[in-house]
């Protein structure tokens, strides 16, 4: 599945998007819905991290198949929020992915993959 196809399907399960007009979907923010998505991303990231933490703490990183699937489901929830936030910012996921890869390739070429700072 392509990123943009995923993003379009994700929108069909975003209750906030159903209440927004076509122009609002792509070009501006519905602030409460947008904040809901940003908080959701943080929450789902926390759910994922908590599952990983417990596997590391209690089982020295040895996942059962069920635990691996449960962690992947939480990671999928993170992906859903990334798709929706990108849409609220008027950006197809394919563009987001491309921007990210270009940023990392530039850092690699300049030897700045390690270090700190957004604009290194
Ligand atoms: Mg979840």
mmCIF file of N, CA and C and ligand atoms in Angstrom:
data_model
loop_
_atom_site.group_PDB
_atom_site.id
_atom_site.type_symbol
_atom_site.label_atom_id
_atom_site.label_comp_id
_atom_site.label_asym_id
_atom_site.label_seq_id
_atom_site.Cartn_x
_atom_site.Cartn_y
_atom_site.Cartn_z
ATOM 1 N N UNK A 1 0.839 -1.192 0.000
ATOM 2 C CA UNK A 1 0.000 0.000 0.000
ATOM 3 C C UNK A 1 0.879 1.249 0.000
ATOM 4 N N UNK A 2 0.518 2.215 -0.783
ATOM 5 C CA UNK A 2 1.279 3.468 -0.856
ATOM 6 C C UNK A 2 0.848 4.388 0.292
ATOM 7 N N UNK A 3 1.773 5.267 0.689
ATOM 8 C CA UNK A 3 1.487 6.179 1.790
ATOM 9 C C UNK A 3 0.214 7.000 1.548
ATOM 10 N N UNK A 4 0.061 7.558 0.342
ATOM 11 C CA UNK A 4 -1.087 8.441 0.103
ATOM 12 C C UNK A 4 -2.400 7.668 0.131
ATOM 13 N N UNK A 5 -2.362 6.418 -0.314
ATOM 14 C CA UNK A 5 -3.544 5.562 -0.262
ATOM 15 C C UNK A 5 -3.907 5.289 1.214
ATOM 16 N N UNK A 6 -2.892 4.999 2.014
ATOM 17 C CA UNK A 6 -3.129 4.793 3.440
ATOM 18 C C UNK A 6 -3.755 6.049 4.062
ATOM 19 N N UNK A 7 -3.166 7.209 3.719
ATOM 20 C CA UNK A 7 -3.639 8.466 4.303
ATOM 21 C C UNK A 7 -5.100 8.726 3.944
ATOM 22 N N UNK A 8 -5.474 8.480 2.710
ATOM 23 C CA UNK A 8 -6.871 8.676 2.291
ATOM 24 C C UNK A 8 -7.806 7.746 3.063
ATOM 25 N N UNK A 9 -7.366 6.502 3.248
ATOM 26 C CA UNK A 9 -8.207 5.566 3.998
ATOM 27 C C UNK A 9 -8.255 5.939 5.474
ATOM 28 N N UNK A 10 -7.142 6.438 6.005
ATOM 29 C CA UNK A 10 -7.122 6.860 7.412
ATOM 30 C C UNK A 10 -8.120 7.993 7.639
ATOM 31 N N UNK A 11 -8.226 8.889 6.666
ATOM 32 C CA UNK A 11 -9.162 10.015 6.796
ATOM 33 C C UNK A 11 -10.595 9.547 6.975
ATOM 34 N N UNK A 12 -10.922 8.395 6.421
ATOM 35 C CA UNK A 12 -12.305 7.912 6.527
ATOM 36 C C UNK A 12 -12.652 7.480 7.948
ATOM 37 N N UNK A 13 -11.631 7.332 8.805
ATOM 38 C CA UNK A 13 -11.891 6.963 10.193
ATOM 39 C C UNK A 13 -11.566 8.106 11.154
ATOM 40 N N UNK A 14 -11.335 9.292 10.606
ATOM 41 C CA UNK A 14 -11.099 10.482 11.426
ATOM 42 C C UNK A 14 -12.414 11.226 11.546
ATOM 43 N N UNK A 15 -13.035 11.173 12.719
ATOM 44 C CA UNK A 15 -14.345 11.794 12.906
ATOM 45 C C UNK A 15 -14.289 13.296 12.676
ATOM 46 N N UNK A 16 -13.158 13.916 12.987
ATOM 47 C CA UNK A 16 -13.022 15.350 12.771
ATOM 48 C C UNK A 16 -13.082 15.714 11.307
ATOM 49 N N UNK A 17 -12.486 14.895 10.466
ATOM 50 C CA UNK A 17 -12.488 15.183 9.033
ATOM 51 C C UNK A 17 -13.885 15.122 8.447
ATOM 52 N N UNK A 18 -14.726 14.265 8.985
ATOM 53 C CA UNK A 18 -16.087 14.151 8.442
ATOM 54 C C UNK A 18 -16.876 15.438 8.606
ATOM 55 N N UNK A 19 -16.495 16.232 9.602
ATOM 56 C CA UNK A 19 -17.221 17.472 9.860
ATOM 57 C C UNK A 19 -16.597 18.664 9.160
ATOM 58 N N UNK A 20 -15.555 18.451 8.390
ATOM 59 C CA UNK A 20 -14.847 19.553 7.762
ATOM 60 C C UNK A 20 -15.129 19.573 6.261
ATOM 61 N N UNK A 21 -15.183 20.798 5.720
ATOM 62 C CA UNK A 21 -15.383 20.933 4.285
ATOM 63 C C UNK A 21 -14.134 20.567 3.530
ATOM 64 N N UNK A 22 -14.235 20.451 2.228
ATOM 65 C CA UNK A 22 -13.106 20.024 1.398
ATOM 66 C C UNK A 22 -11.912 20.958 1.549
ATOM 67 N N UNK A 23 -12.189 22.289 1.572
ATOM 68 C CA UNK A 23 -11.092 23.253 1.672
ATOM 69 C C UNK A 23 -10.417 23.144 3.034
ATOM 70 N N UNK A 24 -11.241 22.981 4.094
ATOM 71 C CA UNK A 24 -10.688 22.875 5.439
ATOM 72 C C UNK A 24 -9.815 21.632 5.573
ATOM 73 N N UNK A 25 -10.201 20.575 4.892
ATOM 74 C CA UNK A 25 -9.441 19.330 5.006
ATOM 75 C C UNK A 25 -7.988 19.514 4.619
ATOM 76 N N UNK A 26 -7.785 20.241 3.566
ATOM 77 C CA UNK A 26 -6.462 20.272 2.964
ATOM 78 C C UNK A 26 -5.671 21.515 3.370
ATOM 79 N N UNK A 27 -6.332 22.629 3.528
ATOM 80 C CA UNK A 27 -5.583 23.885 3.586
ATOM 81 C C UNK A 27 -5.593 24.634 4.911
ATOM 82 N N UNK A 28 -6.409 24.262 5.841
ATOM 83 C CA UNK A 28 -6.309 24.975 7.104
ATOM 84 C C UNK A 28 -6.656 24.057 8.253
ATOM 85 N N UNK A 29 -6.499 24.556 9.437
ATOM 86 C CA UNK A 29 -6.655 23.731 10.618
ATOM 87 C C UNK A 29 -8.026 23.929 11.232
ATOM 88 N N UNK A 30 -8.593 22.858 11.669
ATOM 89 C CA UNK A 30 -9.685 22.926 12.611
ATOM 90 C C UNK A 30 -8.976 22.736 13.949
ATOM 91 N N UNK A 31 -8.797 23.821 14.673
ATOM 92 C CA UNK A 31 -7.872 23.803 15.809
ATOM 93 C C UNK A 31 -8.181 22.712 16.836
ATOM 94 N N UNK A 32 -9.419 22.581 17.330
ATOM 95 C CA UNK A 32 -9.646 21.515 18.331
ATOM 96 C C UNK A 32 -9.363 20.128 17.778
ATOM 97 N N UNK A 33 -9.721 19.883 16.544
ATOM 98 C CA UNK A 33 -9.461 18.570 15.951
ATOM 99 C C UNK A 33 -7.962 18.360 15.737
ATOM 100 N N UNK A 34 -7.283 19.407 15.331
ATOM 101 C CA UNK A 34 -5.839 19.298 15.116
ATOM 102 C C UNK A 34 -5.125 19.002 16.443
ATOM 103 N N UNK A 35 -5.497 19.737 17.485
ATOM 104 C CA UNK A 35 -4.888 19.496 18.805
ATOM 105 C C UNK A 35 -5.198 18.079 19.273
ATOM 106 N N UNK A 36 -6.425 17.627 19.020
ATOM 107 C CA UNK A 36 -6.800 16.249 19.363
ATOM 108 C C UNK A 36 -5.839 15.257 18.708
ATOM 109 N N UNK A 37 -5.476 15.510 17.471
ATOM 110 C CA UNK A 37 -4.583 14.589 16.757
ATOM 111 C C UNK A 37 -3.160 14.654 17.305
ATOM 112 N N UNK A 38 -2.703 15.850 17.639
ATOM 113 C CA UNK A 38 -1.352 15.979 18.197
ATOM 114 C C UNK A 38 -1.277 15.265 19.552
ATOM 115 N N UNK A 39 -2.291 15.457 20.380
ATOM 116 C CA UNK A 39 -2.308 14.770 21.676
ATOM 117 C C UNK A 39 -2.442 13.257 21.484
ATOM 118 N N UNK A 40 -3.213 12.865 20.488
ATOM 119 C CA UNK A 40 -3.364 11.437 20.195
ATOM 120 C C UNK A 40 -2.049 10.808 19.795
ATOM 121 N N UNK A 41 -1.254 11.528 19.013
ATOM 122 C CA UNK A 41 0.060 11.017 18.603
ATOM 123 C C UNK A 41 0.940 10.768 19.831
ATOM 124 N N UNK A 42 0.923 11.716 20.738
ATOM 125 C CA UNK A 42 1.725 11.571 21.955
ATOM 126 C C UNK A 42 1.209 10.386 22.781
ATOM 127 N N UNK A 43 -0.120 10.274 22.898
ATOM 128 C CA UNK A 43 -0.697 9.184 23.680
ATOM 129 C C UNK A 43 -0.373 7.822 23.102
ATOM 130 N N UNK A 44 -0.523 7.679 21.803
ATOM 131 C CA UNK A 44 -0.232 6.381 21.175
ATOM 132 C C UNK A 44 1.257 6.064 21.208
ATOM 133 N N UNK A 45 2.083 7.090 21.073
ATOM 134 C CA UNK A 45 3.530 6.874 21.196
ATOM 135 C C UNK A 45 3.851 6.355 22.589
ATOM 136 N N UNK A 46 3.171 6.899 23.585
ATOM 137 C CA UNK A 46 3.354 6.437 24.957
ATOM 138 C C UNK A 46 2.884 5.001 25.145
ATOM 139 N N UNK A 47 1.757 4.649 24.526
ATOM 140 C CA UNK A 47 1.273 3.267 24.623
ATOM 141 C C UNK A 47 2.287 2.299 24.017
ATOM 142 N N UNK A 48 2.834 2.680 22.885
ATOM 143 C CA UNK A 48 3.847 1.840 22.239
ATOM 144 C C UNK A 48 5.078 1.723 23.138
ATOM 145 N N UNK A 49 5.558 2.862 23.627
ATOM 146 C CA UNK A 49 6.758 2.866 24.465
ATOM 147 C C UNK A 49 6.545 2.037 25.729
ATOM 148 N N UNK A 50 5.357 2.112 26.298
ATOM 149 C CA UNK A 50 5.084 1.358 27.526
ATOM 150 C C UNK A 50 5.129 -0.145 27.274
ATOM 151 N N UNK A 51 4.602 -0.568 26.152
ATOM 152 C CA UNK A 51 4.662 -2.006 25.822
ATOM 153 C C UNK A 51 6.116 -2.453 25.658
ATOM 154 N N UNK A 52 6.904 -1.654 24.964
ATOM 155 C CA UNK A 52 8.311 -1.996 24.770
ATOM 156 C C UNK A 52 9.048 -1.983 26.114
ATOM 157 N N UNK A 53 8.765 -0.963 26.925
ATOM 158 C CA UNK A 53 9.422 -0.869 28.236
ATOM 159 C C UNK A 53 9.193 -2.135 29.047
ATOM 160 N N UNK A 54 7.950 -2.603 29.076
ATOM 161 C CA UNK A 54 7.638 -3.772 29.902
ATOM 162 C C UNK A 54 8.305 -5.039 29.375
ATOM 163 N N UNK A 55 8.420 -5.148 28.065
ATOM 164 C CA UNK A 55 9.113 -6.309 27.494
ATOM 165 C C UNK A 55 10.600 -6.253 27.852
ATOM 166 N N UNK A 56 11.172 -5.061 27.799
ATOM 167 C CA UNK A 56 12.589 -4.913 28.143
ATOM 168 C C UNK A 56 12.806 -5.159 29.640
ATOM 169 N N UNK A 57 11.932 -4.577 30.449
ATOM 170 C CA UNK A 57 12.094 -4.665 31.901
ATOM 171 C C UNK A 57 11.838 -6.076 32.425
ATOM 172 N N UNK A 58 10.767 -6.684 31.928
ATOM 173 C CA UNK A 58 10.320 -7.945 32.522
ATOM 174 C C UNK A 58 10.813 -9.176 31.781
ATOM 175 N N UNK A 59 11.162 -9.019 30.502
ATOM 176 C CA UNK A 59 11.479 -10.201 29.692
ATOM 177 C C UNK A 59 12.774 -10.060 28.906
ATOM 178 N N UNK A 60 13.556 -9.065 29.283
ATOM 179 C CA UNK A 60 14.858 -8.833 28.637
ATOM 180 C C UNK A 60 14.742 -8.758 27.110
ATOM 181 N N UNK A 61 13.662 -8.194 26.650
ATOM 182 C CA UNK A 61 13.494 -7.958 25.222
ATOM 183 C C UNK A 61 13.027 -9.144 24.404
ATOM 184 N N UNK A 62 12.610 -10.185 25.072
ATOM 185 C CA UNK A 62 12.125 -11.353 24.322
ATOM 186 C C UNK A 62 10.619 -11.264 24.148
ATOM 187 N N UNK A 63 10.201 -11.025 22.912
ATOM 188 C CA UNK A 63 8.792 -10.853 22.571
ATOM 189 C C UNK A 63 8.149 -12.197 22.235
ATOM 190 N N UNK A 64 6.943 -12.417 22.740
ATOM 191 C CA UNK A 64 6.123 -13.484 22.184
ATOM 192 C C UNK A 64 5.498 -12.930 20.900
ATOM 193 N N UNK A 65 4.923 -13.802 20.098
ATOM 194 C CA UNK A 65 4.236 -13.323 18.893
ATOM 195 C C UNK A 65 3.109 -12.366 19.267
ATOM 196 N N UNK A 66 2.383 -12.683 20.331
ATOM 197 C CA UNK A 66 1.267 -11.831 20.755
ATOM 198 C C UNK A 66 1.769 -10.447 21.175
ATOM 199 N N UNK A 67 2.884 -10.424 21.886
ATOM 200 C CA UNK A 67 3.438 -9.136 22.333
ATOM 201 C C UNK A 67 3.955 -8.322 21.145
ATOM 202 N N UNK A 68 4.551 -9.009 20.196
ATOM 203 C CA UNK A 68 5.038 -8.316 18.989
ATOM 204 C C UNK A 68 3.864 -7.701 18.228
ATOM 205 N N UNK A 69 2.790 -8.474 18.075
ATOM 206 C CA UNK A 69 1.608 -7.963 17.375
ATOM 207 C C UNK A 69 0.982 -6.811 18.146
ATOM 208 N N UNK A 70 0.907 -6.944 19.465
ATOM 209 C CA UNK A 70 0.325 -5.873 20.284
ATOM 210 C C UNK A 70 1.135 -4.583 20.139
ATOM 211 N N UNK A 71 2.466 -4.706 20.119
ATOM 212 C CA UNK A 71 3.322 -3.526 19.949
ATOM 213 C C UNK A 71 3.123 -2.928 18.555
ATOM 214 N N UNK A 72 3.029 -3.789 17.548
ATOM 215 C CA UNK A 72 2.831 -3.292 16.185
ATOM 216 C C UNK A 72 1.486 -2.587 16.038
ATOM 217 N N UNK A 73 0.472 -3.074 16.747
ATOM 218 C CA UNK A 73 -0.832 -2.390 16.696
ATOM 219 C C UNK A 73 -0.731 -0.973 17.259
ATOM 220 N N UNK A 74 0.027 -0.818 18.325
ATOM 221 C CA UNK A 74 0.220 0.529 18.876
ATOM 222 C C UNK A 74 1.025 1.391 17.905
ATOM 223 N N UNK A 75 2.035 0.796 17.276
ATOM 224 C CA UNK A 75 2.813 1.542 16.287
ATOM 225 C C UNK A 75 1.932 1.945 15.103
ATOM 226 N N UNK A 76 1.000 1.080 14.741
ATOM 227 C CA UNK A 76 0.032 1.426 13.701
ATOM 228 C C UNK A 76 -0.837 2.606 14.107
ATOM 229 N N UNK A 77 -1.196 2.657 15.389
ATOM 230 C CA UNK A 77 -1.966 3.816 15.868
ATOM 231 C C UNK A 77 -1.145 5.097 15.726
ATOM 232 N N UNK A 78 0.161 4.997 15.978
ATOM 233 C CA UNK A 78 1.050 6.145 15.778
ATOM 234 C C UNK A 78 1.019 6.561 14.302
ATOM 235 N N UNK A 79 1.097 5.566 13.418
ATOM 236 C CA UNK A 79 1.070 5.854 11.980
ATOM 237 C C UNK A 79 -0.210 6.581 11.587
ATOM 238 N N UNK A 80 -1.337 6.137 12.141
ATOM 239 C CA UNK A 80 -2.632 6.787 11.842
ATOM 240 C C UNK A 80 -2.589 8.265 12.211
ATOM 241 N N UNK A 81 -2.067 8.557 13.397
ATOM 242 C CA UNK A 81 -1.991 9.963 13.818
ATOM 243 C C UNK A 81 -1.021 10.752 12.951
ATOM 244 N N UNK A 82 0.080 10.140 12.551
ATOM 245 C CA UNK A 82 1.010 10.828 11.652
ATOM 246 C C UNK A 82 0.300 11.157 10.335
ATOM 247 N N UNK A 83 -0.465 10.201 9.823
ATOM 248 C CA UNK A 83 -1.193 10.425 8.565
ATOM 249 C C UNK A 83 -2.176 11.581 8.702
ATOM 250 N N UNK A 84 -2.909 11.605 9.799
ATOM 251 C CA UNK A 84 -3.920 12.645 9.978
ATOM 252 C C UNK A 84 -3.287 14.012 10.211
ATOM 253 N N UNK A 85 -2.247 14.071 11.013
ATOM 254 C CA UNK A 85 -1.586 15.354 11.268
ATOM 255 C C UNK A 85 -0.986 15.894 9.972
ATOM 256 N N UNK A 86 -0.396 15.022 9.194
ATOM 257 C CA UNK A 86 0.156 15.446 7.908
ATOM 258 C C UNK A 86 -0.952 15.995 7.009
ATOM 259 N N UNK A 87 -2.104 15.331 7.034
ATOM 260 C CA UNK A 87 -3.241 15.806 6.235
ATOM 261 C C UNK A 87 -3.714 17.173 6.725
ATOM 262 N N UNK A 88 -3.820 17.342 8.029
ATOM 263 C CA UNK A 88 -4.240 18.640 8.575
ATOM 264 C C UNK A 88 -3.260 19.729 8.182
ATOM 265 N N UNK A 89 -1.998 19.350 7.998
ATOM 266 C CA UNK A 89 -0.985 20.319 7.570
ATOM 267 C C UNK A 89 -0.933 20.434 6.048
ATOM 268 N N UNK A 90 -1.902 19.812 5.380
ATOM 269 C CA UNK A 90 -2.025 19.938 3.929
ATOM 270 C C UNK A 90 -0.940 19.218 3.167
ATOM 271 N N UNK A 91 -0.419 18.145 3.736
ATOM 272 C CA UNK A 91 0.723 17.465 3.125
ATOM 273 C C UNK A 91 0.456 15.983 2.937
ATOM 274 N N UNK A 92 0.507 15.489 1.706
ATOM 275 C CA UNK A 92 0.383 14.044 1.495
ATOM 276 C C UNK A 92 1.500 13.300 2.218
ATOM 277 N N UNK A 93 1.186 12.124 2.694
ATOM 278 C CA UNK A 93 2.203 11.338 3.400
ATOM 279 C C UNK A 93 3.408 11.037 2.526
ATOM 280 N N UNK A 94 3.185 10.873 1.235
ATOM 281 C CA UNK A 94 4.324 10.613 0.342
ATOM 282 C C UNK A 94 5.293 11.788 0.369
ATOM 283 N N UNK A 95 4.762 12.997 0.456
ATOM 284 C CA UNK A 95 5.618 14.190 0.531
ATOM 285 C C UNK A 95 6.344 14.241 1.875
ATOM 286 N N UNK A 96 5.633 13.916 2.940
ATOM 287 C CA UNK A 96 6.254 13.868 4.266
ATOM 288 C C UNK A 96 7.422 12.882 4.270
ATOM 289 N N UNK A 97 7.182 11.697 3.711
ATOM 290 C CA UNK A 97 8.223 10.667 3.674
ATOM 291 C C UNK A 97 9.414 11.145 2.849
ATOM 292 N N UNK A 98 9.118 11.780 1.709
ATOM 293 C CA UNK A 98 10.183 12.281 0.836
ATOM 294 C C UNK A 98 11.003 13.363 1.552
ATOM 295 N N UNK A 99 10.317 14.284 2.217
ATOM 296 C CA UNK A 99 11.014 15.338 2.953
ATOM 297 C C UNK A 99 11.941 14.751 4.011
ATOM 298 N N UNK A 100 11.450 13.730 4.706
ATOM 299 C CA UNK A 100 12.240 13.109 5.764
ATOM 300 C C UNK A 100 13.486 12.427 5.202
ATOM 301 N N UNK A 101 13.294 11.677 4.105
ATOM 302 C CA UNK A 101 14.442 10.990 3.501
ATOM 303 C C UNK A 101 15.463 11.983 2.961
ATOM 304 N N UNK A 102 14.981 13.088 2.382
ATOM 305 C CA UNK A 102 15.898 14.118 1.867
ATOM 306 C C UNK A 102 16.694 14.755 3.006
ATOM 307 N N UNK A 103 16.008 15.011 4.115
ATOM 308 C CA UNK A 103 16.699 15.598 5.273
ATOM 309 C C UNK A 103 17.804 14.662 5.765
ATOM 310 N N UNK A 104 17.458 13.378 5.874
ATOM 311 C CA UNK A 104 18.437 12.414 6.385
ATOM 312 C C UNK A 104 19.590 12.197 5.408
ATOM 313 N N UNK A 105 19.273 12.185 4.112
ATOM 314 C CA UNK A 105 20.329 12.028 3.102
ATOM 315 C C UNK A 105 21.285 13.211 3.151
ATOM 316 N N UNK A 106 20.738 14.396 3.348
ATOM 317 C CA UNK A 106 21.578 15.593 3.441
ATOM 318 C C UNK A 106 22.489 15.515 4.665
ATOM 319 N N UNK A 107 21.919 15.078 5.780
ATOM 320 C CA UNK A 107 22.735 14.943 6.997
ATOM 321 C C UNK A 107 23.841 13.899 6.805
ATOM 322 N N UNK A 108 23.465 12.799 6.151
ATOM 323 C CA UNK A 108 24.458 11.746 5.918
ATOM 324 C C UNK A 108 25.596 12.280 5.054
ATOM 325 N N UNK A 109 25.228 13.012 3.980
ATOM 326 C CA UNK A 109 26.233 13.559 3.063
ATOM 327 C C UNK A 109 27.147 14.549 3.765
ATOM 328 N N UNK A 110 26.595 15.267 4.746
ATOM 329 C CA UNK A 110 27.384 16.276 5.464
ATOM 330 C C UNK A 110 27.983 15.738 6.753
ATOM 331 N N UNK A 111 27.760 14.433 7.013
ATOM 332 C CA UNK A 111 28.330 13.825 8.216
ATOM 333 C C UNK A 111 27.691 14.309 9.500
ATOM 334 N N UNK A 112 26.393 14.684 9.431
ATOM 335 C CA UNK A 112 25.724 15.206 10.632
ATOM 336 C C UNK A 112 24.554 14.327 11.070
ATOM 337 N N UNK A 113 24.608 13.039 10.712
ATOM 338 C CA UNK A 113 23.535 12.143 11.178
ATOM 339 C C UNK A 113 23.524 12.074 12.706
ATOM 340 N N UNK A 114 24.692 12.129 13.297
ATOM 341 C CA UNK A 114 24.749 12.174 14.763
ATOM 342 C C UNK A 114 24.923 13.624 15.189
ATOM 343 N N UNK A 115 24.496 13.874 16.397
ATOM 344 C CA UNK A 115 24.585 15.237 16.912
ATOM 345 C C UNK A 115 23.219 15.728 17.326
ATOM 346 N N UNK A 116 23.070 17.007 17.517
ATOM 347 C CA UNK A 116 21.821 17.573 17.991
ATOM 348 C C UNK A 116 21.460 18.802 17.175
ATOM 349 N N UNK A 117 20.189 19.171 17.231
ATOM 350 C CA UNK A 117 19.721 20.357 16.524
ATOM 351 C C UNK A 117 18.878 19.974 15.323
ATOM 352 N N UNK A 118 17.755 20.684 15.133
ATOM 353 C CA UNK A 118 16.844 20.383 14.030
ATOM 354 C C UNK A 118 17.467 20.680 12.682
ATOM 355 N N UNK A 119 18.291 21.693 12.600
ATOM 356 C CA UNK A 119 18.808 22.155 11.306
ATOM 357 C C UNK A 119 20.283 21.864 11.114
ATOM 358 N N UNK A 120 20.707 20.705 11.527
ATOM 359 C CA UNK A 120 22.123 20.368 11.341
ATOM 360 C C UNK A 120 22.349 19.725 9.989
HETATM 361 MG MG1 LIG B 1 -3.449 2.411 20.873
#
